Amino acid sequence: MSENAGTSGARGTTGATDVDRYRIEDLAHASGATVRTIRAYQDRGLLPAPRRRGRANMYGDTHLSRLRQISDLLDRGYTLASIKELLEAWDTGRGLGGVLGLVAEARAPGTDERPARLTRAELDELFGGSPGEAALIEAVELGVLEPIAGRDDEFLVPSSQELSVAAELYAAGVPLSALSAHLRELRGQVEHIAVRFLEFAREHVFARYPVHPPTTDAEAAEAAALLRRLRPLAGQTVDAELARAMRLFAARHREQRRLAGEVELSRSGTRSVALPAGTVEALRSLVGEEGVSAFVTAAAERELQARTLDSLATTHSQRGQLDQMG
């Protein structure tokens, strides 16, 4: 949309060159908007006030141009609030080129990945059979799949990479319910990181612009270029920190498993005991090679039991003697 498209030498207000030739019904017919919509735009400050001619409110080509601009921006996905900011920039002579570029950059997906289509049969095959209606509903709620109007057996996949990761984890044994719960938790954490990064950029990078949005096309274009450079930096920072954290916690996990193994080994009571070669040979002759360990264990246990019995008997005898002396 060019800056001068649909205008008649005026910007946001009617002027002497603007012919007041439309009643509100005529303006609605020419623009494709309803009378109610036109009045709502006036109330919100999106549309200049009409000029009074007798008892009638009259509109001109500037109003028609403004309605077409609003319609075009709505089709691009802008909200009425953002459209009002853009049109205010246009009315103050700043032009829409740089501002639209900045807003478009802010709304950019930040990835070269393109949405793909996937049939229900392909989805079933990807997840080793039917994933079930509950899993499909949750995938749609999470935005992993998007229904296609009129095609009950086909879905739009905004991120094939994300779906492939889910399929790999499922193949590794992770249930679909666990995948959904994990994605919900992860998404909340990533959104928190995104907010923090934007706050950081606004505080330390975009603070150079005393007025927001930037007041000139040049400043808006510069801000858009900065935003374009910062987005991949955010991704690279997260990737580096994620790799560092995974290395750290993997090492901790290995150390915990090693210590747990040592504790388990100490609890089992297994020890290597050195015996004279002659004793071992005598035992082999007596009980065979496979019985040596069991024989030594049994003999040691019997000796311990014998000493326990002797200790108990001695203790009892000593108590008896003390009782007699008392």
mmCIF file of C-alpha atoms in Angstrom:
data_model
loop_
_atom_site.group_PDB
_atom_site.id
_atom_site.type_symbol
_atom_site.label_atom_id
_atom_site.label_comp_id
_atom_site.label_asym_id
_atom_site.label_seq_id
_atom_site.Cartn_x
_atom_site.Cartn_y
_atom_site.Cartn_z
ATOM 1 C CA MET A 1 0.000 0.000 0.000
ATOM 2 C CA SER A 2 1.660 3.243 -1.089
ATOM 3 C CA GLU A 3 1.398 6.424 0.949
ATOM 4 C CA ASN A 4 -0.669 8.210 -1.687
ATOM 5 C CA ALA A 5 -2.861 5.299 -2.684
ATOM 6 C CA GLY A 6 -6.542 6.190 -2.549
ATOM 7 C CA THR A 7 -6.018 9.783 -1.403
ATOM 8 C CA SER A 8 -7.006 12.984 -3.129
ATOM 9 C CA GLY A 9 -4.297 15.363 -2.044
ATOM 10 C CA ALA A 10 -5.381 15.325 1.607
ATOM 11 C CA ARG A 11 -4.446 13.205 4.599
ATOM 12 C CA GLY A 12 -6.725 12.672 7.563
ATOM 13 C CA THR A 13 -9.099 15.616 7.455
ATOM 14 C CA THR A 14 -11.387 16.982 4.795
ATOM 15 C CA GLY A 15 -10.144 20.066 2.986
ATOM 16 C CA ALA A 16 -11.234 22.552 0.336
ATOM 17 C CA THR A 17 -10.222 20.210 -2.459
ATOM 18 C CA ASP A 18 -12.299 17.381 -1.058
ATOM 19 C CA VAL A 19 -15.780 17.314 -2.580
ATOM 20 C CA ASP A 20 -18.488 16.539 -0.029
ATOM 21 C CA ARG A 21 -20.588 14.352 -2.253
ATOM 22 C CA TYR A 22 -21.508 11.357 -0.120
ATOM 23 C CA ARG A 23 -24.263 10.908 2.372
ATOM 24 C CA ILE A 24 -23.446 8.190 4.869
ATOM 25 C CA GLU A 25 -25.524 5.621 2.961
ATOM 26 C CA ASP A 26 -23.701 6.518 -0.286
ATOM 27 C CA LEU A 27 -20.330 6.281 1.449
ATOM 28 C CA ALA A 28 -21.245 2.858 2.821
ATOM 29 C CA HIS A 29 -22.203 1.665 -0.659
ATOM 30 C CA ALA A 30 -18.998 3.036 -2.253
ATOM 31 C CA SER A 31 -16.669 1.640 0.433
ATOM 32 C CA GLY A 32 -18.346 -1.677 1.149
ATOM 33 C CA ALA A 33 -18.613 -0.841 4.856
ATOM 34 C CA THR A 34 -21.885 -0.669 6.719
ATOM 35 C CA VAL A 35 -23.392 2.544 8.079
ATOM 36 C CA ARG A 36 -22.959 1.171 11.579
ATOM 37 C CA THR A 37 -19.249 0.451 10.927
ATOM 38 C CA ILE A 38 -18.658 3.970 9.571
ATOM 39 C CA ARG A 39 -20.205 5.510 12.677
ATOM 40 C CA ALA A 40 -18.151 3.197 14.905
ATOM 41 C CA TYR A 41 -14.949 4.298 13.139
ATOM 42 C CA GLN A 42 -15.925 7.924 13.709
ATOM 43 C CA ASP A 43 -16.515 7.275 17.415
ATOM 44 C CA ARG A 44 -13.066 5.642 17.726
ATOM 45 C CA GLY A 45 -11.311 8.484 15.949
ATOM 46 C CA LEU A 46 -10.376 6.398 12.916
ATOM 47 C CA LEU A 47 -12.452 8.492 10.526
ATOM 48 C CA PRO A 48 -12.572 12.312 10.293
ATOM 49 C CA ALA A 49 -15.851 13.951 11.207
ATOM 50 C CA PRO A 50 -18.166 14.759 8.271
ATOM 51 C CA ARG A 51 -19.106 18.301 7.300
ATOM 52 C CA ARG A 52 -22.565 19.525 7.981
ATOM 53 C CA ARG A 53 -24.636 20.658 5.009
ATOM 54 C CA GLY A 54 -28.074 21.721 6.113
ATOM 55 C CA ARG A 55 -29.474 18.821 8.087
ATOM 56 C CA ALA A 56 -27.269 16.214 6.424
ATOM 57 C CA ASN A 57 -23.759 15.003 7.234
ATOM 58 C CA MET A 58 -21.678 14.910 4.057
ATOM 59 C CA TYR A 59 -18.551 12.896 3.353
ATOM 60 C CA GLY A 60 -15.864 13.261 0.709
ATOM 61 C CA ASP A 61 -13.190 11.274 -1.095
ATOM 62 C CA THR A 62 -10.882 11.563 1.910
ATOM 63 C CA HIS A 63 -13.379 9.572 3.960
ATOM 64 C CA LEU A 64 -13.660 6.975 1.216
ATOM 65 C CA SER A 65 -9.877 6.706 0.989
ATOM 66 C CA ARG A 66 -9.580 6.342 4.750
ATOM 67 C CA LEU A 67 -12.181 3.539 4.813
ATOM 68 C CA ARG A 68 -10.240 1.690 2.118
ATOM 69 C CA GLN A 69 -7.021 2.106 4.102
ATOM 70 C CA ILE A 70 -8.673 0.680 7.214
ATOM 71 C CA SER A 71 -10.076 -2.251 5.242
ATOM 72 C CA ASP A 72 -6.657 -2.980 3.731
ATOM 73 C CA LEU A 73 -4.936 -2.935 7.127
ATOM 74 C CA LEU A 74 -7.616 -5.161 8.664
ATOM 75 C CA ASP A 75 -7.035 -7.653 5.849
ATOM 76 C CA ARG A 76 -3.330 -7.635 6.736
ATOM 77 C CA GLY A 77 -4.183 -8.648 10.287
ATOM 78 C CA TYR A 78 -3.809 -5.335 12.125
ATOM 79 C CA THR A 79 -6.083 -4.540 15.054
ATOM 80 C CA LEU A 80 -8.138 -1.349 15.175
ATOM 81 C CA ALA A 81 -5.872 -0.024 17.945
ATOM 82 C CA SER A 82 -2.729 -0.479 15.836
ATOM 83 C CA ILE A 83 -4.501 0.908 12.777
ATOM 84 C CA LYS A 84 -5.306 4.053 14.726
ATOM 85 C CA GLU A 85 -1.611 4.500 15.576
ATOM 86 C CA LEU A 86 -0.613 4.014 11.940
ATOM 87 C CA LEU A 87 -3.197 6.458 10.660
ATOM 88 C CA GLU A 88 -2.169 9.031 13.245
ATOM 89 C CA ALA A 89 1.366 8.693 11.916
ATOM 90 C CA TRP A 90 0.013 9.222 8.401
ATOM 91 C CA ASP A 91 -2.021 12.264 9.491
ATOM 92 C CA THR A 92 1.026 13.928 11.064
ATOM 93 C CA GLY A 93 2.943 13.628 7.806
ATOM 94 C CA ARG A 94 5.282 10.801 8.744
ATOM 95 C CA GLY A 95 4.165 8.453 6.002
ATOM 96 C CA LEU A 96 3.242 4.803 6.407
ATOM 97 C CA GLY A 97 6.195 3.172 4.646
ATOM 98 C CA GLY A 98 8.639 3.017 7.551
ATOM 99 C CA VAL A 99 5.993 2.517 10.204
ATOM 100 C CA LEU A 100 4.387 -0.346 8.291
ATOM 101 C CA GLY A 101 7.831 -1.883 7.811
ATOM 102 C CA LEU A 102 8.484 -1.743 11.547
ATOM 103 C CA VAL A 103 5.111 -3.234 12.438
ATOM 104 C CA ALA A 104 5.503 -5.928 9.765
ATOM 105 C CA GLU A 105 8.928 -6.837 11.164
ATOM 106 C CA ALA A 106 7.497 -7.029 14.685
ATOM 107 C CA ARG A 107 4.767 -9.362 13.432
ATOM 108 C CA ALA A 108 7.110 -11.518 11.329
ATOM 109 C CA PRO A 109 7.189 -15.224 12.274
ATOM 110 C CA GLY A 110 10.962 -15.227 12.816
ATOM 111 C CA THR A 111 11.453 -18.480 10.911
ATOM 112 C CA ASP A 112 11.730 -19.611 7.304
ATOM 113 C CA GLU A 113 9.594 -22.669 8.032
ATOM 114 C CA ARG A 114 6.452 -22.858 5.919
ATOM 115 C CA PRO A 115 3.161 -24.486 7.022
ATOM 116 C CA ALA A 116 2.503 -27.942 5.602
ATOM 117 C CA ARG A 117 -0.592 -30.080 5.122
ATOM 118 C CA LEU A 118 -1.064 -33.499 6.666
ATOM 119 C CA THR A 119 -3.882 -35.980 6.131
ATOM 120 C CA ARG A 120 -5.393 -38.003 8.947
ATOM 121 C CA ALA A 121 -3.905 -41.168 7.440
ATOM 122 C CA GLU A 122 -0.430 -39.611 7.379
ATOM 123 C CA LEU A 123 -0.873 -38.480 10.963
ATOM 124 C CA ASP A 124 -1.889 -41.986 12.043
ATOM 125 C CA GLU A 125 1.155 -43.432 10.305
ATOM 126 C CA LEU A 126 3.450 -40.852 11.890
ATOM 127 C CA PHE A 127 2.300 -41.834 15.376
ATOM 128 C CA GLY A 128 2.154 -45.569 14.800
ATOM 129 C CA GLY A 129 -1.614 -45.924 14.598
ATOM 130 C CA SER A 130 -4.600 -43.811 15.488
ATOM 131 C CA PRO A 131 -3.609 -41.100 18.004
ATOM 132 C CA GLY A 132 -7.193 -40.860 19.255
ATOM 133 C CA GLU A 133 -9.678 -38.013 19.215
ATOM 134 C CA ALA A 134 -8.594 -36.637 22.601
ATOM 135 C CA ALA A 135 -4.996 -36.292 21.390
ATOM 136 C CA LEU A 136 -6.162 -34.576 18.199
ATOM 137 C CA ILE A 137 -8.307 -32.107 20.112
ATOM 138 C CA GLU A 138 -5.391 -31.241 22.381
ATOM 139 C CA ALA A 139 -3.047 -30.839 19.394
ATOM 140 C CA VAL A 140 -5.524 -28.386 17.846
ATOM 141 C CA GLU A 141 -5.840 -26.483 21.146
ATOM 142 C CA LEU A 142 -2.057 -26.180 21.319
ATOM 143 C CA GLY A 143 -1.861 -25.016 17.705
ATOM 144 C CA VAL A 144 0.283 -27.970 16.627
ATOM 145 C CA LEU A 145 -2.494 -28.821 14.144
ATOM 146 C CA GLU A 146 -5.028 -26.486 12.549
ATOM 147 C CA PRO A 147 -8.283 -27.767 11.027
ATOM 148 C CA ILE A 148 -8.931 -26.964 7.379
ATOM 149 C CA ALA A 149 -12.457 -25.811 6.616
ATOM 150 C CA GLY A 150 -14.389 -28.423 4.677
ATOM 151 C CA ARG A 151 -11.640 -31.044 5.058
ATOM 152 C CA ASP A 152 -12.265 -33.220 8.093
ATOM 153 C CA ASP A 153 -9.448 -35.595 7.093
ATOM 154 C CA GLU A 154 -6.741 -32.958 6.613
ATOM 155 C CA PHE A 155 -4.854 -30.561 8.889
ATOM 156 C CA LEU A 156 -2.529 -27.600 8.507
ATOM 157 C CA VAL A 157 0.786 -28.014 10.351
ATOM 158 C CA PRO A 158 2.260 -24.586 11.243
ATOM 159 C CA SER A 159 5.586 -26.161 12.280
ATOM 160 C CA SER A 160 6.617 -29.457 10.695
ATOM 161 C CA GLN A 161 9.742 -29.380 12.857
ATOM 162 C CA GLU A 162 7.712 -29.302 16.067
ATOM 163 C CA LEU A 163 5.513 -32.160 14.877
ATOM 164 C CA SER A 164 8.588 -34.210 13.885
ATOM 165 C CA VAL A 165 10.053 -33.772 17.372
ATOM 166 C CA ALA A 166 6.781 -34.994 18.878
ATOM 167 C CA ALA A 167 6.801 -38.028 16.577
ATOM 168 C CA GLU A 168 10.409 -38.865 17.524
ATOM 169 C CA LEU A 169 9.643 -38.640 21.237
ATOM 170 C CA TYR A 170 6.512 -40.751 20.787
ATOM 171 C CA ALA A 171 8.550 -43.385 18.939
ATOM 172 C CA ALA A 172 10.994 -43.365 21.865
ATOM 173 C CA GLY A 173 8.154 -44.299 24.213
ATOM 174 C CA VAL A 174 6.808 -40.955 25.446
ATOM 175 C CA PRO A 175 2.962 -41.026 25.654
ATOM 176 C CA LEU A 176 0.992 -38.377 23.763
ATOM 177 C CA SER A 177 -0.507 -37.069 27.005
ATOM 178 C CA ALA A 178 2.986 -36.499 28.409
ATOM 179 C CA LEU A 179 4.023 -34.751 25.182
ATOM 180 C CA SER A 180 1.088 -32.346 25.423
ATOM 181 C CA ALA A 181 1.767 -31.566 29.071
ATOM 182 C CA HIS A 182 5.447 -31.028 28.325
ATOM 183 C CA LEU A 183 4.656 -28.657 25.431
ATOM 184 C CA ARG A 184 2.281 -26.599 27.570
ATOM 185 C CA GLU A 185 4.913 -26.215 30.283
ATOM 186 C CA LEU A 186 7.700 -25.505 27.789
ATOM 187 C CA ARG A 187 5.616 -22.933 25.914
ATOM 188 C CA GLY A 188 4.960 -20.975 29.084
ATOM 189 C CA GLN A 189 8.674 -20.911 29.915
ATOM 190 C CA VAL A 190 9.668 -19.880 26.377
ATOM 191 C CA GLU A 191 7.068 -17.096 26.337
ATOM 192 C CA HIS A 192 8.525 -15.823 29.598
ATOM 193 C CA ILE A 193 11.989 -15.780 27.975
ATOM 194 C CA ALA A 194 10.605 -13.911 24.957
ATOM 195 C CA VAL A 195 9.018 -11.254 27.158
ATOM 196 C CA ARG A 196 12.249 -10.791 29.109
ATOM 197 C CA PHE A 197 14.287 -10.465 25.911
ATOM 198 C CA LEU A 198 11.899 -7.859 24.480
ATOM 199 C CA GLU A 199 11.999 -5.906 27.732
ATOM 200 C CA PHE A 200 15.783 -6.037 27.608
ATOM 201 C CA ALA A 201 15.822 -4.799 23.997
ATOM 202 C CA ARG A 202 13.356 -2.022 24.733
ATOM 203 C CA GLU A 203 15.379 -0.836 27.710
ATOM 204 C CA HIS A 204 18.858 -0.991 26.198
ATOM 205 C CA VAL A 205 18.395 -0.834 22.399
ATOM 206 C CA PHE A 206 15.194 0.985 21.509
ATOM 207 C CA ALA A 207 15.638 3.554 24.275
ATOM 208 C CA ARG A 208 17.461 5.684 21.695
ATOM 209 C CA TYR A 209 14.072 6.660 20.262
ATOM 210 C CA PRO A 210 12.528 9.253 22.611
ATOM 211 C CA VAL A 211 9.119 8.862 20.926
ATOM 212 C CA HIS A 212 7.378 5.539 20.347
ATOM 213 C CA PRO A 213 6.636 4.680 17.651
ATOM 214 C CA PRO A 214 9.603 6.382 15.887
ATOM 215 C CA THR A 215 8.668 9.751 14.456
ATOM 216 C CA THR A 216 10.211 9.457 10.975
ATOM 217 C CA ASP A 217 10.384 6.886 8.203
ATOM 218 C CA ALA A 218 14.156 6.734 8.636
ATOM 219 C CA GLU A 219 13.888 5.988 12.353
ATOM 220 C CA ALA A 220 11.165 3.401 11.758
ATOM 221 C CA ALA A 221 13.298 1.681 9.101
ATOM 222 C CA GLU A 222 16.286 1.704 11.474
ATOM 223 C CA ALA A 223 14.186 0.204 14.274
ATOM 224 C CA ALA A 224 12.894 -2.508 11.913
ATOM 225 C CA ALA A 225 16.479 -3.389 10.929
ATOM 226 C CA LEU A 226 17.474 -3.606 14.595
ATOM 227 C CA LEU A 227 14.547 -5.872 15.340
ATOM 228 C CA ARG A 228 15.488 -8.066 12.378
ATOM 229 C CA ARG A 229 19.018 -8.449 13.775
ATOM 230 C CA LEU A 230 17.957 -9.005 17.378
ATOM 231 C CA ARG A 231 15.512 -11.845 16.696
ATOM 232 C CA PRO A 232 18.151 -14.431 15.634
ATOM 233 C CA LEU A 233 20.412 -13.258 18.474
ATOM 234 C CA ALA A 234 17.686 -14.235 20.929
ATOM 235 C CA GLY A 235 17.466 -17.697 19.372
ATOM 236 C CA GLN A 236 21.242 -18.146 19.418
ATOM 237 C CA THR A 237 21.415 -17.121 23.079
ATOM 238 C CA VAL A 238 18.703 -19.588 24.056
ATOM 239 C CA ASP A 239 20.390 -22.386 22.053
ATOM 240 C CA ALA A 240 23.770 -21.749 23.703
ATOM 241 C CA GLU A 241 22.315 -21.587 27.214
ATOM 242 C CA LEU A 242 20.204 -24.692 26.642
ATOM 243 C CA ALA A 243 23.275 -26.639 25.493
ATOM 244 C CA ARG A 244 25.230 -25.445 28.547
ATOM 245 C CA ALA A 245 22.429 -26.387 30.935
ATOM 246 C CA MET A 246 21.992 -29.831 29.368
ATOM 247 C CA ARG A 247 25.732 -30.540 29.684
ATOM 248 C CA LEU A 248 25.688 -29.400 33.316
ATOM 249 C CA PHE A 249 22.684 -31.449 34.380
ATOM 250 C CA ALA A 250 23.757 -34.508 32.373
ATOM 251 C CA ALA A 251 27.075 -34.473 34.267
ATOM 252 C CA ARG A 252 25.242 -34.090 37.570
ATOM 253 C CA HIS A 253 22.939 -36.977 36.674
ATOM 254 C CA ARG A 254 25.903 -39.232 35.867
ATOM 255 C CA GLU A 255 27.583 -38.336 39.153
ATOM 256 C CA GLN A 256 24.390 -39.031 41.111
ATOM 257 C CA ARG A 257 24.056 -42.443 39.447
ATOM 258 C CA ARG A 258 27.699 -43.249 40.249
ATOM 259 C CA LEU A 259 27.265 -42.322 43.905
ATOM 260 C CA ALA A 260 23.996 -44.254 44.099
ATOM 261 C CA GLY A 261 25.778 -47.305 42.707
ATOM 262 C CA GLU A 262 28.498 -47.056 45.323
ATOM 263 C CA VAL A 263 25.919 -46.763 48.096
ATOM 264 C CA GLU A 264 24.038 -49.779 46.781
ATOM 265 C CA LEU A 265 27.261 -51.737 46.596
ATOM 266 C CA SER A 266 28.130 -50.902 50.205
ATOM 267 C CA ARG A 267 24.631 -51.922 51.312
ATOM 268 C CA SER A 268 24.918 -55.288 49.585
ATOM 269 C CA GLY A 269 27.919 -56.210 51.798
ATOM 270 C CA THR A 270 29.873 -57.768 48.942
ATOM 271 C CA ARG A 271 33.650 -57.670 49.475
ATOM 272 C CA SER A 272 36.694 -59.348 47.974
ATOM 273 C CA VAL A 273 38.678 -61.274 50.622
ATOM 274 C CA ALA A 274 42.234 -62.583 50.065
ATOM 275 C CA LEU A 275 42.719 -66.214 51.182
ATOM 276 C CA PRO A 276 45.944 -68.246 51.239
ATOM 277 C CA ALA A 277 46.414 -70.311 48.066
ATOM 278 C CA GLY A 278 46.621 -73.511 50.088
ATOM 279 C CA THR A 279 43.297 -72.809 51.791
ATOM 280 C CA VAL A 280 41.606 -72.151 48.459
ATOM 281 C CA GLU A 281 42.965 -75.389 46.986
ATOM 282 C CA ALA A 282 41.785 -77.350 50.016
ATOM 283 C CA LEU A 283 38.327 -75.846 49.672
ATOM 284 C CA ARG A 284 38.218 -76.668 45.956
ATOM 285 C CA SER A 285 39.013 -80.284 46.764
ATOM 286 C CA LEU A 286 36.357 -80.312 49.445
ATOM 287 C CA VAL A 287 33.396 -78.518 47.814
ATOM 288 C CA GLY A 288 34.449 -77.904 44.194
ATOM 289 C CA GLU A 289 35.265 -74.627 42.388
ATOM 290 C CA GLU A 290 31.667 -73.410 42.336
ATOM 291 C CA GLY A 291 31.183 -74.013 46.072
ATOM 292 C CA VAL A 292 34.194 -72.108 47.416
ATOM 293 C CA SER A 293 32.446 -68.746 47.826
ATOM 294 C CA ALA A 294 29.355 -70.283 49.396
ATOM 295 C CA PHE A 295 31.465 -72.391 51.790
ATOM 296 C CA VAL A 296 33.539 -69.394 52.930
ATOM 297 C CA THR A 297 30.348 -67.358 53.426
ATOM 298 C CA ALA A 298 28.669 -70.132 55.411
ATOM 299 C CA ALA A 299 31.763 -70.722 57.550
ATOM 300 C CA ALA A 300 32.085 -67.034 58.314
ATOM 301 C CA GLU A 301 28.412 -66.773 59.223
ATOM 302 C CA ARG A 302 28.665 -69.870 61.455
ATOM 303 C CA GLU A 303 31.689 -68.388 63.213
ATOM 304 C CA LEU A 304 29.832 -65.120 63.779
ATOM 305 C CA GLN A 305 26.820 -66.993 65.130
ATOM 306 C CA ALA A 306 29.044 -69.028 67.435
ATOM 307 C CA ARG A 307 30.709 -65.927 68.785
ATOM 308 C CA THR A 308 27.313 -64.306 69.293
ATOM 309 C CA LEU A 309 26.147 -67.345 71.252
ATOM 310 C CA ASP A 310 29.329 -67.365 73.348
ATOM 311 C CA SER A 311 28.904 -63.663 74.046
ATOM 312 C CA LEU A 312 25.303 -64.134 75.152
ATOM 313 C CA ALA A 313 26.235 -67.073 77.429
ATOM 314 C CA THR A 314 29.165 -65.196 78.965
ATOM 315 C CA THR A 315 27.034 -62.123 79.614
ATOM 316 C CA HIS A 316 24.380 -64.229 81.314
ATOM 317 C CA SER A 317 26.966 -66.004 83.483
ATOM 318 C CA GLN A 318 28.515 -62.742 84.592
ATOM 319 C CA ARG A 319 25.103 -61.352 85.561
ATOM 320 C CA GLY A 320 24.466 -64.456 87.687
ATOM 321 C CA GLN A 321 27.726 -64.014 89.545
ATOM 322 C CA LEU A 322 26.969 -60.383 90.250
ATOM 323 C CA ASP A 323 23.549 -61.286 91.584
ATOM 324 C CA GLN A 324 25.104 -63.810 93.982
ATOM 325 C CA MET A 325 27.640 -61.274 95.233
ATOM 326 C CA GLY A 326 24.884 -58.748 95.811
#
